[in-house]
Coordinates of C-alpha atoms in Angstrom, one line a residue:
Chain H
X1 CA 215.5 -105.6 69.1
X2 CA 215.4 -108.8 70.9
X3 CA 214.2 -107.6 74.2
X4 CA 210.5 -108.3 73.4
X5 CA 210.3 -111.0 76.0
X6 CA 211.3 -108.7 78.8
X7 CA 208.2 -108.0 80.7
X8 CA 207.3 -104.3 80.6
X9 CA 207.5 -103.1 84.2
X10 CA 205.3 -100.4 85.7
X11 CA 204.6 -99.0 82.3
X12 CA 203.4 -102.3 80.9
X13 CA 199.7 -102.5 81.8
X14 CA 197.5 -99.5 81.3
X15 CA 196.5 -98.0 84.7
X16 CA 193.0 -98.9 86.0
X17 CA 190.3 -96.3 85.1
X18 CA 187.0 -95.4 86.7
X19 CA 184.5 -96.5 84.2
X20 CA 181.2 -95.3 85.7
X21 CA 179.8 -93.0 88.3
X22 CA 177.0 -94.4 90.4
X23 CA 174.1 -92.6 92.1
X24 CA 175.8 -92.8 95.5
X25 CA 178.9 -91.0 94.2
X26 CA 176.8 -88.4 92.4
X27 CA 175.1 -87.6 95.8
X28 CA 178.4 -87.5 97.6
X29 CA 180.0 -85.3 94.9
X30 CA 177.0 -82.9 95.0
X31 CA 177.2 -82.7 98.8
X32 CA 180.9 -81.8 98.6
X33 CA 180.0 -79.1 96.1
X34 CA 177.3 -77.9 98.4
X35 CA 179.9 -77.7 101.1
X36 CA 182.0 -75.5 98.7
X37 CA 179.0 -73.3 98.3
X38 CA 178.5 -72.9 102.0
X39 CA 182.2 -72.1 102.4
X40 CA 181.9 -69.4 99.8
X41 CA 179.0 -67.8 101.7
X42 CA 181.1 -68.0 104.8
X43 CA 183.9 -66.2 103.2
X44 CA 181.7 -63.6 101.5
X45 CA 178.9 -62.9 104.0
X46 CA 178.0 -59.7 102.1
X47 CA 176.3 -62.0 99.5
X48 CA 173.6 -62.4 102.1
X49 CA 172.5 -58.7 102.0
X50 CA 169.6 -59.4 99.7
X51 CA 168.2 -62.3 101.7
X52 CA 168.4 -60.4 104.9
X53 CA 167.1 -57.0 103.8
X54 CA 164.4 -58.1 101.4
X55 CA 162.3 -60.1 103.8
X56 CA 162.5 -57.4 106.4
X57 CA 161.7 -54.6 104.0
X58 CA 159.0 -56.4 101.9
X59 CA 157.2 -57.8 104.9
X60 CA 156.9 -54.5 106.7
X61 CA 156.1 -52.6 103.5
X62 CA 153.4 -54.8 102.0
X63 CA 151.7 -55.6 105.3
X64 CA 151.2 -51.9 106.2
X65 CA 150.4 -50.8 102.6
X66 CA 147.8 -53.5 101.8
X67 CA 146.7 -54.6 105.2
X68 CA 144.0 -52.0 105.8
X69 CA 142.6 -52.0 102.3
X70 CA 142.4 -55.8 101.8
X71 CA 141.6 -57.2 105.2
X72 CA 140.3 -54.2 107.1
X73 CA 143.3 -54.1 109.4
X74 CA 146.9 -55.2 109.6
X75 CA 146.2 -57.9 112.2
X76 CA 143.8 -59.9 110.1
X77 CA 145.9 -59.4 107.0
X78 CA 148.9 -61.1 108.5
X79 CA 147.8 -64.7 108.0
X80 CA 147.2 -63.9 104.3
X81 CA 150.3 -61.9 103.6
X82 CA 153.0 -63.7 105.6
X83 CA 152.8 -67.0 103.7
X84 CA 152.4 -65.0 100.5
X85 CA 155.4 -62.8 101.0
X86 CA 157.4 -65.8 102.2
X87 CA 156.8 -67.5 98.8
X88 CA 157.5 -64.4 96.9
X89 CA 160.7 -63.5 98.7
X90 CA 162.2 -67.0 98.7
X91 CA 161.3 -67.7 95.1
X92 CA 162.8 -64.3 94.0
X93 CA 165.9 -65.2 96.0
X94 CA 166.3 -68.3 93.8
X95 CA 167.1 -66.0 90.8
X96 CA 170.4 -65.2 92.5
X97 CA 171.3 -68.9 92.1
X98 CA 171.2 -68.5 88.4
X99 CA 173.2 -65.2 88.3
X100 CA 175.8 -66.5 90.7
X101 CA 176.1 -69.8 88.8
X102 CA 176.8 -67.8 85.7
X103 CA 179.6 -65.8 87.4
X104 CA 181.0 -68.9 89.0
X105 CA 181.1 -70.9 85.8
X106 CA 183.3 -68.2 84.2
X107 CA 186.0 -68.9 86.8
X108 CA 188.9 -71.2 86.1
X109 CA 188.0 -73.6 88.9
X110 CA 185.1 -74.9 86.8
X111 CA 187.6 -76.3 84.4
X112 CA 189.0 -78.4 87.2
X113 CA 185.5 -79.6 88.2
X114 CA 185.0 -80.7 84.6
X115 CA 188.3 -82.5 84.4
X116 CA 187.7 -84.5 87.5
X117 CA 186.1 -88.0 87.4
X118 CA 183.0 -86.8 89.3
X119 CA 179.3 -86.8 88.5
X120 CA 178.6 -84.1 85.9
X121 CA 175.6 -82.9 87.8
X122 CA 177.5 -82.3 91.0
X123 CA 178.8 -78.7 90.4
X124 CA 175.3 -77.6 89.5
X125 CA 173.4 -79.6 92.1
X126 CA 175.9 -78.5 94.8
X127 CA 175.6 -74.8 94.0
X128 CA 171.8 -75.1 94.1
X129 CA 171.8 -77.1 97.3
X130 CA 174.1 -74.6 99.1
X131 CA 171.6 -71.8 98.1
X132 CA 169.0 -73.5 100.3
X133 CA 170.9 -71.8 103.1
X134 CA 169.9 -68.5 101.6
X135 CA 166.3 -69.6 101.3
X136 CA 166.4 -70.7 105.0
X137 CA 167.6 -67.3 106.1
X138 CA 164.9 -65.5 104.1
X139 CA 162.3 -67.9 105.5
X140 CA 163.3 -67.4 109.1
X141 CA 163.5 -63.7 108.8
X142 CA 160.0 -63.4 107.1
X143 CA 158.4 -65.4 109.9
X144 CA 160.3 -63.4 112.6
X145 CA 159.1 -60.2 111.0
X146 CA 155.6 -61.5 110.9
X147 CA 155.8 -62.5 114.6
X148 CA 157.1 -59.1 115.6
X149 CA 154.2 -57.5 113.8
X150 CA 151.7 -59.7 115.7
X151 CA 151.3 -62.8 113.4
X152 CA 150.4 -65.8 115.5
X153 CA 150.2 -68.7 113.1
X154 CA 147.4 -71.2 114.0
X155 CA 149.4 -74.2 112.7
X156 CA 151.8 -73.8 115.6
X157 CA 155.6 -74.2 115.4
X158 CA 155.4 -77.5 113.4
X159 CA 153.1 -75.9 110.9
X160 CA 155.4 -73.0 110.4
X161 CA 158.4 -75.3 110.0
X162 CA 156.5 -77.4 107.5
X163 CA 155.5 -74.3 105.5
X164 CA 159.1 -73.1 105.5
X165 CA 160.5 -76.4 104.4
X166 CA 157.9 -76.7 101.6
X167 CA 158.7 -73.2 100.3
X168 CA 162.5 -73.9 100.5
X169 CA 162.1 -77.2 98.7
X170 CA 160.0 -75.7 95.9
X171 CA 162.4 -72.8 95.5
X172 CA 165.2 -75.3 95.1
X173 CA 163.2 -76.8 92.3
X174 CA 162.5 -73.4 90.7
X175 CA 166.2 -72.5 90.9
X176 CA 166.9 -75.2 88.3
X177 CA 165.0 -73.0 85.8
X178 CA 167.3 -70.1 86.6
X179 CA 170.3 -72.4 86.6
X180 CA 169.5 -73.3 83.0
X181 CA 169.3 -69.6 82.1
X182 CA 172.6 -69.1 83.9
X183 CA 174.1 -71.8 81.8
X184 CA 172.6 -70.6 78.5
X185 CA 173.1 -66.9 78.9
X186 CA 176.5 -65.2 78.7
X187 CA 175.9 -62.4 81.2
X188 CA 174.8 -62.5 84.8
X189 CA 172.8 -59.3 84.3
X190 CA 170.9 -60.8 81.5
X191 CA 169.9 -63.8 83.6
X192 CA 168.8 -61.3 86.3
X193 CA 166.7 -59.3 83.9
X194 CA 164.9 -62.1 82.2
X195 CA 164.3 -64.0 85.5
X196 CA 162.6 -60.9 87.0
X197 CA 160.5 -60.5 83.9
X198 CA 159.2 -64.1 84.4
X199 CA 158.8 -64.0 88.2
X200 CA 157.2 -60.6 88.6
X201 CA 153.9 -61.5 86.9
X202 CA 154.0 -65.0 88.3
X203 CA 154.3 -63.9 91.9
X204 CA 151.8 -61.0 91.6
X205 CA 149.2 -62.8 89.5
X206 CA 148.8 -65.3 92.3
X207 CA 146.9 -65.6 95.5
X208 CA 150.0 -64.2 97.4
X209 CA 148.7 -60.7 98.2
X210 CA 145.0 -60.3 97.5
X211 CA 141.9 -62.5 97.6
X212 CA 141.5 -64.1 94.1
X213 CA 137.8 -63.4 93.9
X214 CA 138.4 -59.7 93.6
X215 CA 140.2 -60.1 90.2
X216 CA 138.6 -60.2 86.8
X217 CA 137.5 -63.6 85.5
X218 CA 140.2 -64.1 82.9
X219 CA 142.9 -63.3 85.5
X220 CA 141.3 -65.6 88.0
X221 CA 141.6 -68.4 85.5
X222 CA 145.3 -67.9 85.3
X223 CA 145.8 -67.3 89.0
X224 CA 144.0 -70.5 89.9
X225 CA 146.4 -72.6 87.8
X226 CA 149.5 -70.6 88.6
X227 CA 151.8 -73.0 90.5
X228 CA 152.8 -70.1 92.8
X229 CA 149.1 -69.9 94.0
X230 CA 149.2 -73.5 94.9
X231 CA 152.4 -73.0 96.8
X232 CA 151.1 -69.9 98.6
X233 CA 147.8 -71.8 99.5
X234 CA 149.7 -74.8 100.7
X235 CA 152.0 -72.6 102.9
X236 CA 148.9 -70.9 104.3
X237 CA 147.3 -74.3 105.1
X238 CA 150.4 -75.4 106.9
X239 CA 151.2 -72.2 108.8
X240 CA 147.7 -71.1 109.7
X241 CA 145.9 -74.5 110.2
X242 CA 148.7 -77.1 110.3
X243 CA 146.9 -79.0 107.5
X244 CA 147.9 -80.4 104.1
X245 CA 145.6 -80.6 101.2
X246 CA 145.4 -80.7 97.4
X247 CA 147.5 -77.5 97.2
X248 CA 150.3 -79.2 99.0
X249 CA 150.1 -82.2 96.6
X250 CA 150.1 -79.9 93.6
X251 CA 153.1 -78.0 94.9
X252 CA 155.1 -81.2 95.4
X253 CA 154.1 -82.5 92.0
X254 CA 155.1 -79.2 90.4
X255 CA 158.4 -79.1 92.1
X256 CA 159.3 -82.7 91.1
X257 CA 158.2 -82.0 87.6
X258 CA 160.4 -78.9 87.3
X259 CA 163.4 -80.8 88.6
X260 CA 162.7 -83.8 86.4
X261 CA 162.6 -81.5 83.3
X262 CA 165.1 -78.8 84.1
X263 CA 167.9 -80.7 85.9
X264 CA 168.8 -83.0 83.0
X265 CA 168.4 -80.2 80.6
X266 CA 170.7 -77.9 82.6
X267 CA 173.3 -80.5 83.0
X268 CA 173.2 -81.3 79.3
X269 CA 173.6 -77.6 78.3
X270 CA 176.3 -77.2 80.9
X271 CA 178.2 -80.1 79.4
X272 CA 177.7 -78.8 75.9
X273 CA 179.1 -75.5 76.8
X274 CA 182.1 -77.1 78.3
Chain X
X1 CA 212.3 -102.3 74.6
X2 CA 209.3 -103.1 72.5
X3 CA 207.2 -100.0 72.9
X4 CA 204.5 -101.1 70.5
X5 CA 203.4 -103.7 73.0
X6 CA 202.6 -101.0 75.5
X7 CA 199.5 -98.8 75.3
X8 CA 200.7 -95.3 74.8
X9 CA 199.6 -92.7 77.4
X10 CA 198.3 -90.5 74.6
X11 CA 197.4 -91.4 71.1
X12 CA 195.8 -88.5 69.2
X13 CA 194.8 -89.0 65.6
X14 CA 194.0 -86.0 63.4
X15 CA 192.3 -83.9 66.1
X16 CA 190.4 -80.9 64.7
X17 CA 188.7 -78.1 66.6
X18 CA 186.9 -75.3 64.8
X19 CA 186.3 -71.9 66.5
X20 CA 183.9 -69.8 64.4
X21 CA 185.1 -71.0 61.0
X22 CA 188.8 -70.9 62.0
X23 CA 190.6 -74.2 62.5
X24 CA 192.2 -73.7 65.9
X25 CA 193.5 -77.2 65.7
X26 CA 193.9 -78.7 62.3
X27 CA 194.6 -82.4 62.3
X28 CA 197.0 -82.8 65.3
X29 CA 198.4 -86.3 65.7
X30 CA 200.6 -87.2 68.7
X31 CA 201.8 -90.3 70.4
X32 CA 203.1 -90.0 73.9
X33 CA 204.8 -93.1 75.2
X34 CA 204.0 -94.1 78.8
X35 CA 206.6 -92.9 81.3
X36 CA 207.9 -90.1 79.1
X37 CA 207.8 -86.3 79.1
X38 CA 206.4 -84.9 75.9
X39 CA 206.7 -81.3 75.1
X40 CA 204.4 -79.4 72.8
X41 CA 206.1 -76.3 71.7
X42 CA 204.5 -73.4 69.9
X43 CA 203.6 -69.7 70.0
X44 CA 200.5 -68.2 71.4
X45 CA 197.4 -69.2 69.5
X46 CA 199.1 -72.2 67.9
X47 CA 196.5 -74.6 69.3
X48 CA 198.4 -76.0 72.2
X49 CA 195.8 -75.3 74.9
X50 CA 192.9 -76.4 72.6
X51 CA 194.7 -79.7 72.0
X52 CA 195.2 -80.3 75.7
X53 CA 191.6 -79.4 76.5
X54 CA 190.4 -81.9 73.9
X55 CA 192.7 -84.6 75.3
X56 CA 191.4 -83.8 78.9
X57 CA 187.8 -84.1 77.8
X58 CA 187.2 -80.4 78.4
X59 CA 186.4 -79.7 74.8
X60 CA 184.8 -82.0 72.2
X61 CA 186.9 -82.5 69.1
X62 CA 185.2 -81.6 65.8
X63 CA 187.2 -84.3 64.0
X64 CA 189.7 -87.0 64.6
X65 CA 190.0 -89.1 67.7
X66 CA 192.2 -89.5 70.8
X67 CA 192.8 -92.2 73.3
X68 CA 194.3 -91.9 76.8
X69 CA 195.8 -95.2 77.9
X70 CA 193.5 -96.8 75.3
X71 CA 190.3 -95.0 76.5
X72 CA 188.6 -92.9 73.9
X73 CA 188.1 -89.3 75.0
X74 CA 184.7 -89.0 73.5
X75 CA 183.1 -92.3 74.3
X76 CA 184.8 -92.9 77.7
X77 CA 185.2 -89.5 79.2
X78 CA 184.9 -90.7 82.8
X79 CA 187.6 -93.2 82.4
X80 CA 189.9 -90.6 80.8
X81 CA 189.2 -88.1 83.6
X82 CA 190.1 -90.7 86.2
X83 CA 193.5 -91.1 84.6
X84 CA 194.6 -87.5 84.0
X85 CA 195.4 -84.4 86.0
X86 CA 195.2 -81.0 84.3
X87 CA 197.1 -77.9 85.3
X88 CA 196.0 -75.0 83.2
X89 CA 197.6 -71.9 82.1
X90 CA 195.2 -70.0 84.2
X91 CA 195.2 -71.6 87.7
X92 CA 191.9 -73.5 88.1
X93 CA 191.5 -73.1 91.8
X94 CA 188.8 -71.5 93.8
X95 CA 189.5 -67.8 94.4
X96 CA 186.9 -67.5 97.2
X97 CA 188.4 -70.3 99.3
X98 CA 191.6 -70.8 101.2
X99 CA 194.4 -73.1 99.9
X100 CA 193.4 -75.9 102.4
X101 CA 189.7 -75.7 101.6
X102 CA 190.6 -75.9 97.9
X103 CA 192.6 -79.1 98.3
X104 CA 190.1 -80.6 100.8
X105 CA 187.2 -80.1 98.4
X106 CA 189.1 -81.6 95.4
X107 CA 190.2 -84.5 97.6
X108 CA 186.7 -85.1 98.8
X109 CA 185.5 -85.0 95.2
X110 CA 188.1 -87.7 94.4
X111 CA 186.6 -89.9 97.0
X112 CA 188.9 -89.4 100.0
X113 CA 187.3 -89.5 103.4
X114 CA 187.1 -86.3 105.4
X115 CA 190.1 -87.2 107.5
X116 CA 192.2 -88.4 104.6
X117 CA 191.3 -85.3 102.6
X118 CA 192.6 -83.1 105.4
X119 CA 195.8 -85.2 105.7
X120 CA 196.3 -85.1 101.9
X121 CA 195.8 -81.3 101.8
X122 CA 198.3 -80.7 104.6
X123 CA 200.8 -83.1 103.0
X124 CA 200.6 -81.3 99.6
X125 CA 200.8 -77.9 101.1
X126 CA 203.9 -78.9 102.9
X127 CA 205.4 -80.4 99.7
X128 CA 204.7 -77.2 97.7
X129 CA 205.9 -74.9 100.4
X130 CA 202.4 -73.4 100.9
X131 CA 201.9 -74.3 104.6
X132 CA 202.2 -70.8 105.8
X133 CA 199.5 -69.6 103.5
X134 CA 197.3 -72.6 104.1
X135 CA 194.4 -70.7 105.7
X136 CA 194.7 -67.5 103.7
X137 CA 192.2 -66.7 101.0
X138 CA 193.6 -67.2 97.5
X139 CA 192.9 -63.5 96.7
X140 CA 196.1 -62.7 98.5
X141 CA 198.2 -65.3 96.7
X142 CA 200.9 -64.5 94.2
X143 CA 200.9 -65.9 90.7
X144 CA 203.5 -68.5 91.6
X145 CA 201.7 -69.6 94.7
X146 CA 198.5 -70.0 92.7
X147 CA 200.3 -72.1 90.1
X148 CA 201.9 -74.3 92.8
X149 CA 198.5 -74.8 94.4
X150 CA 197.0 -75.7 91.0
X151 CA 199.7 -78.3 90.4
X152 CA 199.2 -79.6 93.9
X153 CA 195.5 -80.0 93.2
X154 CA 196.3 -82.0 90.0
X155 CA 198.4 -84.4 92.1
X156 CA 195.8 -85.4 94.7
X157 CA 194.8 -88.6 92.9
X158 CA 198.4 -89.2 91.7
X159 CA 197.2 -89.4 88.1
X160 CA 199.3 -91.6 85.8
X161 CA 199.1 -88.8 83.1
X162 CA 199.6 -85.1 83.8
X163 CA 198.8 -82.3 81.4
X164 CA 200.7 -79.2 82.2
X165 CA 199.6 -76.3 80.0
X166 CA 202.3 -73.7 80.0
X167 CA 203.2 -74.4 83.6
X168 CA 205.7 -71.5 83.8
X169 CA 204.3 -68.8 81.6
X170 CA 204.2 -65.6 83.5
X171 CA 206.3 -66.8 86.3
X172 CA 209.5 -65.1 87.5
X173 CA 212.7 -66.9 86.8
X174 CA 213.1 -68.2 90.4
X175 CA 209.6 -69.6 90.5
X176 CA 210.1 -71.1 87.1
X177 CA 213.2 -72.9 88.3
X178 CA 211.2 -74.3 91.3
X179 CA 208.5 -75.4 88.9
X180 CA 211.0 -77.3 86.8
X181 CA 212.4 -79.1 89.9
X182 CA 208.8 -80.1 90.8
X183 CA 208.1 -81.4 87.3
X184 CA 211.3 -83.4 87.2
X185 CA 210.5 -85.0 90.5
X186 CA 207.0 -86.0 89.2
X187 CA 208.6 -87.6 86.2
X188 CA 211.1 -89.5 88.4
X189 CA 208.2 -90.8 90.4
X190 CA 206.8 -92.3 87.2
X191 CA 204.2 -89.9 85.9
X192 CA 203.8 -89.4 82.2
X193 CA 203.7 -85.7 81.4
X194 CA 202.5 -83.8 78.4
X195 CA 203.5 -80.2 78.8
X196 CA 203.0 -77.2 76.5
X197 CA 205.4 -74.3 76.4
X198 CA 206.4 -71.3 74.3
X199 CA 210.0 -71.7 75.3
X200 CA 212.3 -74.1 73.5
X201 CA 214.6 -73.8 76.5
X202 CA 211.9 -75.3 78.7
X203 CA 211.0 -78.1 76.4
X204 CA 214.7 -78.8 76.1
X205 CA 215.2 -78.9 79.8
X206 CA 212.2 -81.1 80.6
X207 CA 211.0 -83.1 77.6
X208 CA 212.1 -86.4 76.1
X209 CA 210.3 -85.6 72.9
X210 CA 209.0 -82.4 71.4
X211 CA 206.3 -81.7 68.9
X212 CA 206.4 -78.2 67.3
X213 CA 202.9 -76.9 66.6
X214 CA 202.0 -74.0 64.5
X215 CA 198.6 -72.8 63.2
X216 CA 196.9 -75.9 64.6
X217 CA 199.3 -78.4 63.0
X218 CA 202.3 -80.4 64.1
X219 CA 205.1 -79.3 61.9
X220 CA 208.0 -81.1 63.5
X221 CA 208.4 -83.9 66.0
X222 CA 211.6 -85.3 67.5
X223 CA 214.0 -85.2 70.5
X224 CA 215.3 -81.9 71.5
X225 CA 218.6 -82.7 69.9
X226 CA 217.0 -83.6 66.6
X227 CA 215.1 -80.4 66.6
X228 CA 218.1 -78.3 67.4
X229 CA 220.1 -80.1 64.8
X230 CA 217.6 -79.1 62.3
X231 CA 218.1 -75.5 63.1
X232 CA 221.8 -75.6 63.7
X233 CA 223.1 -75.4 67.2
X234 CA 223.1 -71.6 67.1
X235 CA 222.1 -68.9 64.8
X236 CA 223.8 -65.9 63.3
X237 CA 222.1 -62.6 63.0
X238 CA 223.6 -59.8 61.0
X239 CA 222.3 -56.2 60.6
X240 CA 223.9 -54.3 57.8
X241 CA 224.8 -50.6 57.7
X242 CA 223.7 -50.3 54.1
X243 CA 220.4 -52.0 53.2
X244 CA 221.4 -52.1 49.5
X245 CA 224.2 -54.6 50.2
X246 CA 221.9 -57.2 51.6
X247 CA 222.0 -59.4 48.5
X248 CA 225.9 -59.4 48.5
X249 CA 225.9 -60.3 52.2
X250 CA 223.4 -63.1 51.7
X251 CA 225.7 -64.6 49.1
X252 CA 228.7 -64.5 51.4
X253 CA 226.7 -66.2 54.2
X254 CA 225.3 -68.8 51.9
X255 CA 228.8 -69.6 50.7
X256 CA 230.4 -70.0 54.1
X257 CA 227.5 -71.7 55.9
X258 CA 226.0 -73.7 53.1
X259 CA 222.5 -73.1 54.4
X260 CA 219.5 -71.1 53.5
X261 CA 219.7 -67.5 54.7
X262 CA 216.6 -65.7 55.9
X263 CA 216.4 -62.1 54.8
X264 CA 214.4 -59.3 56.5
X265 CA 215.1 -56.5 54.0
X266 CA 213.2 -53.8 55.8
X267 CA 215.5 -54.3 58.8
X268 CA 218.6 -54.9 56.7
X269 CA 218.9 -58.1 58.7
X270 CA 220.0 -61.6 57.8
X271 CA 219.5 -64.7 59.9
X272 CA 221.1 -68.1 59.3
X273 CA 221.5 -71.3 61.3
X274 CA 225.1 -71.8 62.5
X275 CA 226.4 -75.2 63.1
X276 CA 230.0 -74.1 63.8
X277 CA 230.2 -70.7 65.5
X278 CA 234.0 -70.6 64.8
X279 CA 233.3 -69.8 61.2
X280 CA 232.0 -66.4 62.3
X281 CA 235.3 -64.5 62.2
X282 CA 236.0 -65.6 58.7
X283 CA 232.6 -64.4 57.6
X284 CA 233.3 -61.0 59.2
X285 CA 236.7 -60.7 57.5
X286 CA 235.2 -61.5 54.2
X287 CA 232.4 -59.0 54.7
X288 CA 235.0 -56.3 55.6
X289 CA 237.1 -57.2 52.5
X290 CA 234.0 -56.8 50.4
X291 CA 233.3 -53.5 52.0
X292 CA 229.9 -54.5 53.5
X293 CA 229.5 -52.6 56.7
X294 CA 228.1 -54.6 59.7
X295 CA 226.0 -52.6 62.2
X296 CA 225.3 -55.4 64.6
X297 CA 226.1 -59.1 64.9
X298 CA 224.7 -61.7 67.3
X299 CA 225.4 -65.4 67.7
X300 CA 222.7 -67.0 69.7
X301 CA 221.5 -70.4 70.7
X302 CA 218.4 -71.5 68.8
X303 CA 215.2 -69.9 70.1
X304 CA 211.7 -70.9 69.3
X305 CA 211.8 -68.2 66.6
X306 CA 214.7 -69.9 64.8
X307 CA 213.0 -73.3 65.1
X308 CA 210.0 -71.7 63.5
X309 CA 211.9 -70.0 60.8
X310 CA 213.7 -73.1 59.9
X311 CA 210.8 -75.4 59.9
X312 CA 208.0 -73.2 58.6
X313 CA 209.9 -70.5 56.7
X314 CA 207.9 -67.9 58.6
X315 CA 208.2 -66.1 61.9
X316 CA 206.2 -67.3 64.9
X317 CA 203.2 -65.1 65.2
X318 CA 200.8 -64.4 67.9
X319 CA 197.1 -64.9 67.6
X320 CA 196.4 -61.2 67.5
X321 CA 198.7 -60.6 64.6
X322 CA 197.2 -63.5 62.7
X323 CA 193.7 -62.2 63.0
X324 CA 194.8 -58.9 61.5
X325 CA 196.5 -60.6 58.6

């Protein structure tokens, strides 16, 4: 062979490769994946049954059941229950994020996402971000139901919007916990079951439905540190008075902490299961 | 041409993958020269898909190493992903979305602007004859359409290396032929292709070099001609009327063909590679003279089964059968 000097043509130099993915690209990838999630909702609107029916049903039911007993009448119970039921409904909705992620990950398309030179977090972050649409729908419906029943929030429109955004943001954070379960567990129904088991006591043993001082001391101790209570109280401050206080700060701190712990953990597990 | 000076598209060295104590891939080594089509041939469960998944960074190898254009699959996964396109055996496209939406999302993920992504999607749909179905949800797509869309999605970034995992398995003959045309065009345009298949015929049609893989190991490697030469250009299969005469028939075959004859006594069947089919009549005459009754005789081109028989001495088995064994 004497053709060694002949310069290799197009096959000579190895093609250029992408070596690293920056934060900017991670954000863009995640937004594209969120767009995918929104398209999925658009094509399967029946997925939204739970977020439309649950706020309507729960708001009416709890208000009329507990109203008289707790606050004397329905009217004076509304400022207590509406922010409470808002938190409960939206947080419970975030479970669906975990179950849907589980179902989604079993599909072949996730193989392609994994084989693309994109940020590893994008398929997860995108799915979770798209679900904020669901939280938004649940939030709007809860406030609308409240308004129809006579709730006139003292915080005004901005206060209500602020409370809604706070709850949506915190639910996004919480959904990372369920996303982790979705990644770890092999069945969507298992994710659903365990998630309910965690959230049921957390949402009820909080300040969401009844005044805390009516509970026994040991439970009060838990309720007062329960992050759900902070979120409920922060939402009440915003919606009813248009103010932010320590509860607001605690809610934000909690949300950031959850994302900081669970997002990397979830991505790691997701990659390991790849 | 001095190939050693060029970084190969794929260099796999002793890849191992364990699945629950079983070695699904058991030390696979491959070198795919840049610009070639490399066929990996083997039955179901031989470890073809697992090997591709490791090379494409979808699975972490339990042993060995692999480099794609010189980039290590374990330490530089992002670099590898930017150089390869993968089209799986099961179409990895989004069932819930339309064909256009699928391609637009993959294009956006690969960094195309919104307008460029739309253009690219339209262009690929046109190229793969999917324009009419562009805005239909994939649920209504046929297997062939799905596979074409899947391949289209792998081509968005024009990756220099394409993994095609059984690109035609489960397709009807017409769609298979279309797929072959597409793959040939890609190769002409300069892509390096690593494809897996269960059909020798397909590897023969498309690949420059073929590796035969069985039970997680590469058992033979060469050009299609070399492989076929090793099994004879055709094979002769004889079924006898009387099972008891199988030993006599075996002697006759061995004498005329000068090769090793495979015997399946329970079926009273003999199989032998056949370099020169014109010798068949003589064998038949000799068998008649010896009074050995022939029930059925076939002369066929080498199939994967024969390649296996010749190379491994055992019949190609599916995964399911292996688990029972």
